[in-house]
């Protein structure tokens, strides 16, 4: 008997499962879920609960990133998590995307912890990646000897660049928290 296309596909070896957790992508997901909950009308103090599952997913992901990929003692954000191990110091995009996600989460769930962490991450991103001479954020810290050239993404592709998202983050942050220097970085 001949196998159907579906049955034949089931007999093939399965491709490798990529099950790592990436900080940048989770930052975008946190932002999307938080915005969905906000749009669907979730209010912390009552209101519609249509978006509640999205808000819960965003908050759960943010808490996981904070517990597994953030080292508060050294203010180090890590890039990836897999099989119980967090590794690789984060790039500018990891900071920018996570800050974006936390700011969206703060809009939907105005707990101080989300805003405070976003501010702390923004300060750390500026320390590690800001280019004092030409402006913008470098993609890497410049500490890795295997990276020969310290580059900056200057355009948005399928995903926004760290610099453009950071400007958007700072625009919102500067309205929520006063900090000298943020206006100049936005410009």
PDB file of C-alpha atoms in Angstrom:
ATOM      1  CA  UNK A   1       0.000   0.000   0.000  1.00  0.00           C
ATOM      2  CA  UNK A   2       1.145   3.471  -0.775  1.00  0.00           C
ATOM      3  CA  UNK A   3       1.735   5.918   2.073  1.00  0.00           C
ATOM      4  CA  UNK A   4      -0.044   9.231   1.993  1.00  0.00           C
ATOM      5  CA  UNK A   5       2.138  12.345   2.032  1.00  0.00           C
ATOM      6  CA  UNK A   6       1.269  12.817   5.696  1.00  0.00           C
ATOM      7  CA  UNK A   7       2.185   9.232   6.613  1.00  0.00           C
ATOM      8  CA  UNK A   8       5.433   9.463   4.635  1.00  0.00           C
ATOM      9  CA  UNK A   9       6.350  12.645   6.469  1.00  0.00           C
ATOM     10  CA  UNK A  10       5.844  10.883   9.812  1.00  0.00           C
ATOM     11  CA  UNK A  11       8.431   8.250   8.847  1.00  0.00           C
ATOM     12  CA  UNK A  12      11.168  10.830   8.195  1.00  0.00           C
ATOM     13  CA  UNK A  13      13.666  11.734  10.919  1.00  0.00           C
ATOM     14  CA  UNK A  14      12.578  14.807  12.824  1.00  0.00           C
ATOM     15  CA  UNK A  15      14.678  17.959  12.583  1.00  0.00           C
ATOM     16  CA  UNK A  16      16.611  19.137  15.629  1.00  0.00           C
ATOM     17  CA  UNK A  17      14.409  20.989  18.133  1.00  0.00           C
ATOM     18  CA  UNK A  18      15.677  24.491  18.878  1.00  0.00           C
ATOM     19  CA  UNK A  19      14.433  24.944  22.429  1.00  0.00           C
ATOM     20  CA  UNK A  20      16.678  27.706  23.724  1.00  0.00           C
ATOM     21  CA  UNK A  21      15.205  30.807  25.329  1.00  0.00           C
ATOM     22  CA  UNK A  22      16.536  34.060  23.862  1.00  0.00           C
ATOM     23  CA  UNK A  23      16.299  37.276  25.854  1.00  0.00           C
ATOM     24  CA  UNK A  24      15.692  39.504  22.818  1.00  0.00           C
ATOM     25  CA  UNK A  25      12.883  37.424  21.373  1.00  0.00           C
ATOM     26  CA  UNK A  26      11.264  37.069  24.779  1.00  0.00           C
ATOM     27  CA  UNK A  27      11.418  40.850  25.193  1.00  0.00           C
ATOM     28  CA  UNK A  28       9.463  41.226  21.956  1.00  0.00           C
ATOM     29  CA  UNK A  29       7.008  38.532  23.053  1.00  0.00           C
ATOM     30  CA  UNK A  30       6.526  40.169  26.461  1.00  0.00           C
ATOM     31  CA  UNK A  31       5.762  43.449  24.686  1.00  0.00           C
ATOM     32  CA  UNK A  32       3.312  41.827  22.262  1.00  0.00           C
ATOM     33  CA  UNK A  33       1.444  39.919  24.974  1.00  0.00           C
ATOM     34  CA  UNK A  34       1.332  42.939  27.271  1.00  0.00           C
ATOM     35  CA  UNK A  35      -0.006  45.123  24.467  1.00  0.00           C
ATOM     36  CA  UNK A  36      -2.609  42.487  23.569  1.00  0.00           C
ATOM     37  CA  UNK A  37      -3.798  42.432  27.176  1.00  0.00           C
ATOM     38  CA  UNK A  38      -3.940  46.227  27.242  1.00  0.00           C
ATOM     39  CA  UNK A  39      -5.856  46.398  23.962  1.00  0.00           C
ATOM     40  CA  UNK A  40      -8.296  43.751  25.153  1.00  0.00           C
ATOM     41  CA  UNK A  41      -9.044  45.895  28.178  1.00  0.00           C
ATOM     42  CA  UNK A  42      -7.364  44.189  31.081  1.00  0.00           C
ATOM     43  CA  UNK A  43      -7.212  46.510  34.045  1.00  0.00           C
ATOM     44  CA  UNK A  44      -5.426  45.488  37.195  1.00  0.00           C
ATOM     45  CA  UNK A  45      -8.243  46.931  39.325  1.00  0.00           C
ATOM     46  CA  UNK A  46     -11.181  45.216  37.639  1.00  0.00           C
ATOM     47  CA  UNK A  47     -12.508  45.580  34.120  1.00  0.00           C
ATOM     48  CA  UNK A  48     -12.600  43.124  31.245  1.00  0.00           C
ATOM     49  CA  UNK A  49     -10.648  39.910  31.663  1.00  0.00           C
ATOM     50  CA  UNK A  50     -10.397  38.980  27.957  1.00  0.00           C
ATOM     51  CA  UNK A  51      -6.714  39.834  27.902  1.00  0.00           C
ATOM     52  CA  UNK A  52      -5.840  38.331  31.278  1.00  0.00           C
ATOM     53  CA  UNK A  53      -4.089  35.245  29.834  1.00  0.00           C
ATOM     54  CA  UNK A  54      -1.849  37.523  27.747  1.00  0.00           C
ATOM     55  CA  UNK A  55      -0.947  39.680  30.730  1.00  0.00           C
ATOM     56  CA  UNK A  56      -0.191  36.594  32.821  1.00  0.00           C
ATOM     57  CA  UNK A  57       2.029  35.165  30.059  1.00  0.00           C
ATOM     58  CA  UNK A  58       3.923  38.461  29.701  1.00  0.00           C
ATOM     59  CA  UNK A  59       4.478  38.795  33.451  1.00  0.00           C
ATOM     60  CA  UNK A  60       5.514  35.137  33.783  1.00  0.00           C
ATOM     61  CA  UNK A  61       8.063  35.524  30.975  1.00  0.00           C
ATOM     62  CA  UNK A  62       9.449  38.749  32.488  1.00  0.00           C
ATOM     63  CA  UNK A  63       9.835  37.082  35.875  1.00  0.00           C
ATOM     64  CA  UNK A  64      11.578  34.110  34.268  1.00  0.00           C
ATOM     65  CA  UNK A  65      14.039  36.369  32.431  1.00  0.00           C
ATOM     66  CA  UNK A  66      14.720  38.264  35.669  1.00  0.00           C
ATOM     67  CA  UNK A  67      15.297  35.091  37.688  1.00  0.00           C
ATOM     68  CA  UNK A  68      17.224  33.048  35.094  1.00  0.00           C
ATOM     69  CA  UNK A  69      19.000  35.578  32.862  1.00  0.00           C
ATOM     70  CA  UNK A  70      19.568  38.665  35.020  1.00  0.00           C
ATOM     71  CA  UNK A  71      22.397  38.808  37.547  1.00  0.00           C
ATOM     72  CA  UNK A  72      21.530  41.816  39.754  1.00  0.00           C
ATOM     73  CA  UNK A  73      24.796  41.719  41.720  1.00  0.00           C
ATOM     74  CA  UNK A  74      26.880  42.395  38.622  1.00  0.00           C
ATOM     75  CA  UNK A  75      24.056  43.993  36.590  1.00  0.00           C
ATOM     76  CA  UNK A  76      24.672  41.426  33.881  1.00  0.00           C
ATOM     77  CA  UNK A  77      21.962  40.366  31.465  1.00  0.00           C
ATOM     78  CA  UNK A  78      22.529  37.080  29.679  1.00  0.00           C
ATOM     79  CA  UNK A  79      21.480  36.299  26.113  1.00  0.00           C
ATOM     80  CA  UNK A  80      20.343  32.673  26.140  1.00  0.00           C
ATOM     81  CA  UNK A  81      18.994  29.958  28.410  1.00  0.00           C
ATOM     82  CA  UNK A  82      18.860  26.239  27.671  1.00  0.00           C
ATOM     83  CA  UNK A  83      18.782  23.091  29.792  1.00  0.00           C
ATOM     84  CA  UNK A  84      19.011  25.021  33.047  1.00  0.00           C
ATOM     85  CA  UNK A  85      22.033  27.073  31.981  1.00  0.00           C
ATOM     86  CA  UNK A  86      22.141  30.761  31.143  1.00  0.00           C
ATOM     87  CA  UNK A  87      25.093  31.853  29.025  1.00  0.00           C
ATOM     88  CA  UNK A  88      26.530  34.564  26.791  1.00  0.00           C
ATOM     89  CA  UNK A  89      26.497  38.188  27.905  1.00  0.00           C
ATOM     90  CA  UNK A  90      23.651  40.073  26.267  1.00  0.00           C
ATOM     91  CA  UNK A  91      23.971  42.294  23.213  1.00  0.00           C
ATOM     92  CA  UNK A  92      22.394  45.712  22.832  1.00  0.00           C
ATOM     93  CA  UNK A  93      19.366  44.172  21.121  1.00  0.00           C
ATOM     94  CA  UNK A  94      18.708  41.971  24.152  1.00  0.00           C
ATOM     95  CA  UNK A  95      18.613  45.035  26.385  1.00  0.00           C
ATOM     96  CA  UNK A  96      16.547  47.133  23.952  1.00  0.00           C
ATOM     97  CA  UNK A  97      13.949  44.428  23.268  1.00  0.00           C
ATOM     98  CA  UNK A  98      13.604  43.504  26.941  1.00  0.00           C
ATOM     99  CA  UNK A  99      13.247  47.156  27.973  1.00  0.00           C
ATOM    100  CA  UNK A 100      10.577  47.536  25.289  1.00  0.00           C
ATOM    101  CA  UNK A 101       8.742  44.500  26.650  1.00  0.00           C
ATOM    102  CA  UNK A 102       8.926  45.778  30.215  1.00  0.00           C
ATOM    103  CA  UNK A 103       7.596  49.201  29.218  1.00  0.00           C
ATOM    104  CA  UNK A 104       4.659  47.583  27.433  1.00  0.00           C
ATOM    105  CA  UNK A 105       4.107  45.406  30.495  1.00  0.00           C
ATOM    106  CA  UNK A 106       4.167  48.512  32.692  1.00  0.00           C
ATOM    107  CA  UNK A 107       1.442  50.084  30.512  1.00  0.00           C
ATOM    108  CA  UNK A 108      -0.786  47.050  30.963  1.00  0.00           C
ATOM    109  CA  UNK A 109       0.169  46.329  34.579  1.00  0.00           C
ATOM    110  CA  UNK A 110       1.465  49.518  36.236  1.00  0.00           C
ATOM    111  CA  UNK A 111       3.589  47.850  38.897  1.00  0.00           C
ATOM    112  CA  UNK A 112       6.701  49.745  39.880  1.00  0.00           C
ATOM    113  CA  UNK A 113       8.854  46.620  39.493  1.00  0.00           C
ATOM    114  CA  UNK A 114       8.479  46.675  35.680  1.00  0.00           C
ATOM    115  CA  UNK A 115       9.383  50.344  35.341  1.00  0.00           C
ATOM    116  CA  UNK A 116      12.229  50.159  37.859  1.00  0.00           C
ATOM    117  CA  UNK A 117      13.780  47.190  36.080  1.00  0.00           C
ATOM    118  CA  UNK A 118      13.388  48.884  32.676  1.00  0.00           C
ATOM    119  CA  UNK A 119      15.184  51.974  34.010  1.00  0.00           C
ATOM    120  CA  UNK A 120      17.972  49.857  35.519  1.00  0.00           C
ATOM    121  CA  UNK A 121      18.404  47.966  32.239  1.00  0.00           C
ATOM    122  CA  UNK A 122      18.457  51.217  30.250  1.00  0.00           C
ATOM    123  CA  UNK A 123      21.233  52.620  32.444  1.00  0.00           C
ATOM    124  CA  UNK A 124      23.206  49.397  31.996  1.00  0.00           C
ATOM    125  CA  UNK A 125      22.625  49.365  28.229  1.00  0.00           C
ATOM    126  CA  UNK A 126      23.913  52.934  28.031  1.00  0.00           C
ATOM    127  CA  UNK A 127      27.013  52.032  30.085  1.00  0.00           C
ATOM    128  CA  UNK A 128      27.877  49.045  27.918  1.00  0.00           C
ATOM    129  CA  UNK A 129      26.887  50.046  24.394  1.00  0.00           C
ATOM    130  CA  UNK A 130      26.487  53.837  24.001  1.00  0.00           C
ATOM    131  CA  UNK A 131      28.817  55.491  21.487  1.00  0.00           C
ATOM    132  CA  UNK A 132      29.886  58.817  23.043  1.00  0.00           C
ATOM    133  CA  UNK A 133      31.547  60.001  19.832  1.00  0.00           C
ATOM    134  CA  UNK A 134      28.910  59.373  17.168  1.00  0.00           C
ATOM    135  CA  UNK A 135      25.779  58.509  19.160  1.00  0.00           C
ATOM    136  CA  UNK A 136      23.760  55.339  18.919  1.00  0.00           C
ATOM    137  CA  UNK A 137      24.320  51.990  20.549  1.00  0.00           C
ATOM    138  CA  UNK A 138      26.951  49.504  19.447  1.00  0.00           C
ATOM    139  CA  UNK A 139      25.708  45.927  19.017  1.00  0.00           C
ATOM    140  CA  UNK A 140      28.357  44.488  21.346  1.00  0.00           C
ATOM    141  CA  UNK A 141      30.374  45.688  24.328  1.00  0.00           C
ATOM    142  CA  UNK A 142      33.719  45.478  22.562  1.00  0.00           C
ATOM    143  CA  UNK A 143      35.111  43.228  25.321  1.00  0.00           C
ATOM    144  CA  UNK A 144      35.135  40.003  23.253  1.00  0.00           C
ATOM    145  CA  UNK A 145      38.544  39.647  21.553  1.00  0.00           C
ATOM    146  CA  UNK A 146      37.033  37.464  18.814  1.00  0.00           C
ATOM    147  CA  UNK A 147      34.878  40.365  17.602  1.00  0.00           C
ATOM    148  CA  UNK A 148      37.149  42.348  15.309  1.00  0.00           C
ATOM    149  CA  UNK A 149      34.851  45.246  14.526  1.00  0.00           C
ATOM    150  CA  UNK A 150      32.404  46.917  16.879  1.00  0.00           C
ATOM    151  CA  UNK A 151      29.377  47.562  14.681  1.00  0.00           C
ATOM    152  CA  UNK A 152      26.093  49.446  15.019  1.00  0.00           C
ATOM    153  CA  UNK A 153      22.910  48.495  13.213  1.00  0.00           C
ATOM    154  CA  UNK A 154      21.693  51.668  11.556  1.00  0.00           C
ATOM    155  CA  UNK A 155      18.566  50.332   9.891  1.00  0.00           C
ATOM    156  CA  UNK A 156      15.553  48.257  10.793  1.00  0.00           C
ATOM    157  CA  UNK A 157      15.122  44.929   9.061  1.00  0.00           C
ATOM    158  CA  UNK A 158      12.661  42.193   9.950  1.00  0.00           C
ATOM    159  CA  UNK A 159      13.345  43.188  13.536  1.00  0.00           C
ATOM    160  CA  UNK A 160      13.986  46.740  14.732  1.00  0.00           C
ATOM    161  CA  UNK A 161      17.584  47.739  15.369  1.00  0.00           C
ATOM    162  CA  UNK A 162      18.773  48.186  18.928  1.00  0.00           C
ATOM    163  CA  UNK A 163      19.327  51.904  18.322  1.00  0.00           C
ATOM    164  CA  UNK A 164      15.878  52.647  16.905  1.00  0.00           C
ATOM    165  CA  UNK A 165      14.087  50.680  19.601  1.00  0.00           C
ATOM    166  CA  UNK A 166      16.278  52.302  22.264  1.00  0.00           C
ATOM    167  CA  UNK A 167      15.272  55.760  21.041  1.00  0.00           C
ATOM    168  CA  UNK A 168      11.633  54.693  21.284  1.00  0.00           C
ATOM    169  CA  UNK A 169      12.260  53.293  24.779  1.00  0.00           C
ATOM    170  CA  UNK A 170      13.993  56.497  25.898  1.00  0.00           C
ATOM    171  CA  UNK A 171      11.184  58.637  24.506  1.00  0.00           C
ATOM    172  CA  UNK A 172       8.744  56.863  26.793  1.00  0.00           C
ATOM    173  CA  UNK A 173      11.155  56.561  29.728  1.00  0.00           C
ATOM    174  CA  UNK A 174      11.979  60.274  29.638  1.00  0.00           C
ATOM    175  CA  UNK A 175       8.293  61.010  30.295  1.00  0.00           C
ATOM    176  CA  UNK A 176       8.188  58.589  33.216  1.00  0.00           C
ATOM    177  CA  UNK A 177      11.566  59.200  34.856  1.00  0.00           C
ATOM    178  CA  UNK A 178      13.764  62.256  34.772  1.00  0.00           C
ATOM    179  CA  UNK A 179      17.348  61.558  33.784  1.00  0.00           C
ATOM    180  CA  UNK A 180      19.927  64.006  32.426  1.00  0.00           C
ATOM    181  CA  UNK A 181      21.352  62.863  29.131  1.00  0.00           C
ATOM    182  CA  UNK A 182      18.416  60.896  27.808  1.00  0.00           C
ATOM    183  CA  UNK A 183      17.164  63.823  25.700  1.00  0.00           C
ATOM    184  CA  UNK A 184      20.585  64.098  24.043  1.00  0.00           C
ATOM    185  CA  UNK A 185      20.603  60.359  23.320  1.00  0.00           C
ATOM    186  CA  UNK A 186      17.164  60.638  21.725  1.00  0.00           C
ATOM    187  CA  UNK A 187      18.400  63.459  19.490  1.00  0.00           C
TER     188      UNK A 187
END
